[in-house]
PDB file of C-alpha atoms in Angstrom:
ATOM      1  CA  MET V   1     109.558 119.948  79.113  1.00 93.00           C
ATOM      2  CA  ILE V   2     111.568 117.216  77.430  1.00 96.00           C
ATOM      3  CA  ARG V   3     115.354 116.984  77.526  1.00 97.00           C
ATOM      4  CA  VAL V   4     117.731 114.360  76.185  1.00 97.00           C
ATOM      5  CA  GLN V   5     121.181 115.111  77.549  1.00 97.00           C
ATOM      6  CA  THR V   6     124.561 113.747  78.577  1.00 97.00           C
ATOM      7  CA  GLU V   7     124.724 115.807  81.778  1.00 97.00           C
ATOM      8  CA  ASP V   8     123.385 114.581  85.100  1.00 97.00           C
ATOM      9  CA  PHE V   9     120.377 116.327  86.626  1.00 97.00           C
ATOM     10  CA  SER V  10     119.599 117.499  90.137  1.00 97.00           C
ATOM     11  CA  LEU V  11     116.510 115.892  91.616  1.00 96.00           C
ATOM     12  CA  ALA V  12     116.112 118.873  93.975  1.00 97.00           C
ATOM     13  CA  ASP V  13     116.258 121.361  91.083  1.00 97.00           C
ATOM     14  CA  GLU V  14     113.805 119.349  89.013  1.00 97.00           C
ATOM     15  CA  TYR V  15     111.398 119.130  91.956  1.00 97.00           C
ATOM     16  CA  GLN V  16     111.588 122.909  92.455  1.00 96.00           C
ATOM     17  CA  GLN V  17     110.819 123.442  88.780  1.00 96.00           C
ATOM     18  CA  LEU V  18     107.694 121.292  89.167  1.00 97.00           C
ATOM     19  CA  ASN V  19     106.623 122.936  92.443  1.00 96.00           C
ATOM     20  CA  GLN V  20     105.455 126.253  90.952  1.00 93.00           C
ATOM     21  CA  ASP V  21     101.677 126.235  90.870  1.00 92.00           C
ATOM     22  CA  ALA V  22      99.214 126.548  93.755  1.00 93.00           C
ATOM     23  CA  CYS V  23      96.608 124.568  91.791  1.00 93.00           C
ATOM     24  CA  ASP V  24      98.717 121.400  91.981  1.00 95.00           C
ATOM     25  CA  GLY V  25      97.870 119.116  94.876  1.00 96.00           C
ATOM     26  CA  ALA V  26     100.251 116.364  93.764  1.00 97.00           C
ATOM     27  CA  ILE V  27     103.792 116.072  92.478  1.00 98.00           C
ATOM     28  CA  VAL V  28     104.976 112.599  91.500  1.00 98.00           C
ATOM     29  CA  THR V  29     108.505 111.868  90.359  1.00 98.00           C
ATOM     30  CA  PHE V  30     110.390 108.830  89.134  1.00 98.00           C
ATOM     31  CA  VAL V  31     114.153 108.422  88.782  1.00 98.00           C
ATOM     32  CA  GLY V  32     115.716 105.424  87.053  1.00 95.00           C
ATOM     33  CA  LYS V  33     119.344 104.566  87.857  1.00 94.00           C
ATOM     34  CA  VAL V  34     122.086 102.278  86.549  1.00 90.00           C
ATOM     35  CA  ARG V  35     122.058  99.101  88.632  1.00 82.00           C
ATOM     36  CA  ASP V  36     124.784  96.488  89.011  1.00 76.00           C
ATOM     37  CA  PHE V  37     122.916  93.556  87.431  1.00 68.00           C
ATOM     38  CA  ASN V  38     120.462  92.751  84.649  1.00 62.00           C
ATOM     39  CA  ASP V  39     119.035  89.423  83.504  1.00 61.00           C
ATOM     40  CA  GLY V  40     121.410  87.524  85.798  1.00 59.00           C
ATOM     41  CA  SER V  41     124.566  89.284  84.578  1.00 67.00           C
ATOM     42  CA  ASP V  42     126.802  91.765  86.357  1.00 71.00           C
ATOM     43  CA  VAL V  43     126.836  95.301  84.959  1.00 71.00           C
ATOM     44  CA  SER V  44     129.656  97.794  85.489  1.00 72.00           C
ATOM     45  CA  GLN V  45     128.487 100.521  83.101  1.00 86.00           C
ATOM     46  CA  LEU V  46     125.701 101.351  80.687  1.00 88.00           C
ATOM     47  CA  THR V  47     125.954 103.219  77.405  1.00 91.00           C
ATOM     48  CA  LEU V  48     122.765 104.735  76.005  1.00 93.00           C
ATOM     49  CA  GLU V  49     122.437 105.856  72.410  1.00 93.00           C
ATOM     50  CA  HIS V  50     119.486 107.518  70.724  1.00 94.00           C
ATOM     51  CA  TYR V  51     118.235 108.900  67.441  1.00 89.00           C
ATOM     52  CA  PRO V  52     118.370 112.726  67.862  1.00 91.00           C
ATOM     53  CA  GLY V  53     115.203 114.483  66.818  1.00 92.00           C
ATOM     54  CA  MET V  54     113.205 111.278  66.579  1.00 94.00           C
ATOM     55  CA  THR V  55     113.680 110.579  70.284  1.00 95.00           C
ATOM     56  CA  GLU V  56     112.317 113.970  71.322  1.00 96.00           C
ATOM     57  CA  THR V  57     109.394 113.597  68.906  1.00 96.00           C
ATOM     58  CA  VAL V  58     108.414 110.227  70.383  1.00 95.00           C
ATOM     59  CA  LEU V  59     108.731 111.542  73.942  1.00 97.00           C
ATOM     60  CA  THR V  60     106.503 114.492  73.017  1.00 97.00           C
ATOM     61  CA  GLN V  61     103.906 112.088  71.587  1.00 96.00           C
ATOM     62  CA  ILE V  62     103.954 110.054  74.807  1.00 96.00           C
ATOM     63  CA  GLU V  63     103.537 113.230  76.858  1.00 97.00           C
ATOM     64  CA  ASP V  64     100.637 114.353  74.634  1.00 97.00           C
ATOM     65  CA  GLU V  65      98.909 111.012  75.146  1.00 96.00           C
ATOM     66  CA  ALA V  66      99.316 111.289  78.924  1.00 97.00           C
ATOM     67  CA  ARG V  67      97.823 114.788  78.825  1.00 97.00           C
ATOM     68  CA  GLU V  68      94.821 113.436  76.887  1.00 97.00           C
ATOM     69  CA  ARG V  69      94.217 110.765  79.542  1.00 96.00           C
ATOM     70  CA  TRP V  70      94.730 112.782  82.756  1.00 97.00           C
ATOM     71  CA  PRO V  71      94.335 116.400  83.881  1.00 97.00           C
ATOM     72  CA  LEU V  72      98.039 117.263  84.168  1.00 98.00           C
ATOM     73  CA  ASN V  73      99.712 120.587  84.690  1.00 97.00           C
ATOM     74  CA  ARG V  74     103.480 120.141  84.435  1.00 97.00           C
ATOM     75  CA  VAL V  75     105.276 117.211  82.816  1.00 98.00           C
ATOM     76  CA  ASN V  76     109.054 116.987  82.779  1.00 98.00           C
ATOM     77  CA  ILE V  77     110.943 114.159  81.100  1.00 98.00           C
ATOM     78  CA  ILE V  78     114.736 113.946  81.137  1.00 98.00           C
ATOM     79  CA  HIS V  79     116.652 111.040  79.637  1.00 97.00           C
ATOM     80  CA  ARG V  80     120.407 110.825  79.670  1.00 97.00           C
ATOM     81  CA  VAL V  81     122.576 109.388  76.907  1.00 97.00           C
ATOM     82  CA  GLY V  82     126.251 108.459  76.793  1.00 96.00           C
ATOM     83  CA  THR V  83     128.213 106.175  79.090  1.00 94.00           C
ATOM     84  CA  LEU V  84     126.978 106.027  82.687  1.00 93.00           C
ATOM     85  CA  ALA V  85     128.542 104.387  85.734  1.00 91.00           C
ATOM     86  CA  LEU V  86     126.815 102.318  88.411  1.00 89.00           C
ATOM     87  CA  GLY V  87     124.372 104.328  90.470  1.00 91.00           C
ATOM     88  CA  GLU V  88     124.133 107.216  88.020  1.00 94.00           C
ATOM     89  CA  GLN V  89     120.718 108.630  87.159  1.00 97.00           C
ATOM     90  CA  ILE V  90     119.358 107.711  83.736  1.00 96.00           C
ATOM     91  CA  VAL V  91     115.841 109.077  83.554  1.00 97.00           C
ATOM     92  CA  PHE V  92     113.621 111.549  85.388  1.00 98.00           C
ATOM     93  CA  ILE V  93     109.873 111.871  85.050  1.00 98.00           C
ATOM     94  CA  GLY V  94     107.980 114.489  87.011  1.00 98.00           C
ATOM     95  CA  VAL V  95     104.243 115.109  86.833  1.00 98.00           C
ATOM     96  CA  THR V  96     101.947 117.564  88.581  1.00 98.00           C
ATOM     97  CA  SER V  97      98.172 117.500  88.843  1.00 98.00           C
ATOM     98  CA  GLN V  98      95.405 118.644  91.130  1.00 97.00           C
ATOM     99  CA  HIS V  99      94.962 115.078  92.407  1.00 95.00           C
ATOM    100  CA  ARG V 100      97.410 112.297  93.314  1.00 96.00           C
ATOM    101  CA  LYS V 101      95.779 109.485  91.332  1.00 97.00           C
ATOM    102  CA  ALA V 102      96.159 111.327  88.037  1.00 97.00           C
ATOM    103  CA  ALA V 103      99.768 112.214  88.862  1.00 98.00           C
ATOM    104  CA  PHE V 104     100.705 108.654  89.901  1.00 97.00           C
ATOM    105  CA  ASP V 105      98.963 107.057  86.915  1.00 97.00           C
ATOM    106  CA  ALA V 106     100.457 109.504  84.428  1.00 97.00           C
ATOM    107  CA  CYS V 107     103.971 109.068  85.805  1.00 97.00           C
ATOM    108  CA  GLU V 108     103.711 105.271  85.563  1.00 95.00           C
ATOM    109  CA  PHE V 109     102.222 105.507  82.063  1.00 95.00           C
ATOM    110  CA  LEU V 110     105.048 107.791  80.914  1.00 96.00           C
ATOM    111  CA  ILE V 111     107.851 105.474  82.057  1.00 95.00           C
ATOM    112  CA  ASP V 112     106.056 102.376  80.747  1.00 91.00           C
ATOM    113  CA  PHE V 113     105.660 103.858  77.270  1.00 90.00           C
ATOM    114  CA  LEU V 114     109.069 105.515  77.240  1.00 92.00           C
ATOM    115  CA  LYS V 115     110.621 102.074  77.744  1.00 88.00           C
ATOM    116  CA  ILE V 116     108.854 100.499  74.763  1.00 85.00           C
ATOM    117  CA  LYS V 117     108.435 103.403  72.311  1.00 88.00           C
ATOM    118  CA  ALA V 118     111.333 105.828  72.671  1.00 89.00           C
ATOM    119  CA  PRO V 119     114.307 105.057  70.400  1.00 89.00           C
ATOM    120  CA  PHE V 120     117.057 104.423  72.946  1.00 92.00           C
ATOM    121  CA  TRP V 121     119.606 101.628  72.655  1.00 91.00           C
ATOM    122  CA  LYS V 122     121.383 100.193  75.701  1.00 89.00           C
ATOM    123  CA  LEU V 123     124.831  98.621  75.735  1.00 83.00           C
ATOM    124  CA  GLU V 124     125.661  96.953  79.043  1.00 81.00           C
ATOM    125  CA  ALA V 125     129.255  96.226  79.957  1.00 81.00           C
ATOM    126  CA  ASN V 126     130.976  94.275  82.703  1.00 78.00           C
ATOM    127  CA  GLU V 127     134.549  93.163  83.338  1.00 78.00           C
ATOM    128  CA  SER V 128     134.490  90.520  80.591  1.00 79.00           C
ATOM    129  CA  ASN V 129     132.093  91.614  77.829  1.00 83.00           C
ATOM    130  CA  GLN V 130     129.509  93.973  76.380  1.00 82.00           C
ATOM    131  CA  ARG V 131     126.026  93.237  75.102  1.00 81.00           C
ATOM    132  CA  TRP V 132     123.182  95.159  73.535  1.00 82.00           C
ATOM    133  CA  ILE V 133     119.977  94.848  75.523  1.00 79.00           C
ATOM    134  CA  ASP V 134     116.789  93.750  73.802  1.00 74.00           C
ATOM    135  CA  ALA V 135     113.361  94.996  74.775  1.00 66.00           C
ATOM    136  CA  LYS V 136     111.888  93.064  77.681  1.00 59.00           C
ATOM    137  CA  ILE V 137     108.595  91.207  77.634  1.00 57.00           C
ATOM    138  CA  SER V 138     107.894  92.649  81.097  1.00 57.00           C
ATOM    139  CA  ASP V 139     108.081  96.187  79.638  1.00 56.00           C
ATOM    140  CA  ASP V 140     105.582  95.248  76.922  1.00 54.00           C
ATOM    141  CA  LEU V 141     103.258  93.757  79.542  1.00 62.00           C
ATOM    142  CA  ALA V 142     103.495  96.876  81.713  1.00 57.00           C
ATOM    143  CA  ALA V 143     102.523  99.069  78.762  1.00 59.00           C
ATOM    144  CA  LYS V 144      99.614  96.799  77.803  1.00 65.00           C
ATOM    145  CA  GLN V 145      97.777  97.677  81.009  1.00 71.00           C
ATOM    146  CA  TRP V 146      97.262 101.179  79.572  1.00 68.00           C
ATOM    147  CA  GLN V 147      96.051 100.047  76.148  1.00 74.00           C
ATOM    148  CA  SER V 148      92.654  98.891  77.382  1.00 58.00           C
ATOM    149  CA  GLU V 149      91.933 102.224  79.037  1.00 53.00           C
TER     150      GLU V 149
END
């Protein structure tokens, strides 16, 4: 399941949606939140924009690739757009599998590739200015670990 939305999500509800199948021995989740700093600058809010239709297509491709690599059952990806305040949830990834290693690896793979491939644009703001955030070299490096596998 892939959702791009302005509304917040409930971690408890998302967990319950994942926790449906007796065959799953592992549920791994990741939640990304708005933090108060980035690259040495204060942040007071974050605005996320996306390309509707294209974003969901790219997220589906990333999910498909994860399913090719690991024996997964359920995969849920939620990414919020719009203006978010400090501490608000941005992204949720939930993965189920029979075994924990597949679930952990797939969850990490999904967030690593979401960060470099999905068409989201971030505008950070603080008390004095706003700035668009460029892709980070560290995100590219994180994704590269999966390219040799």
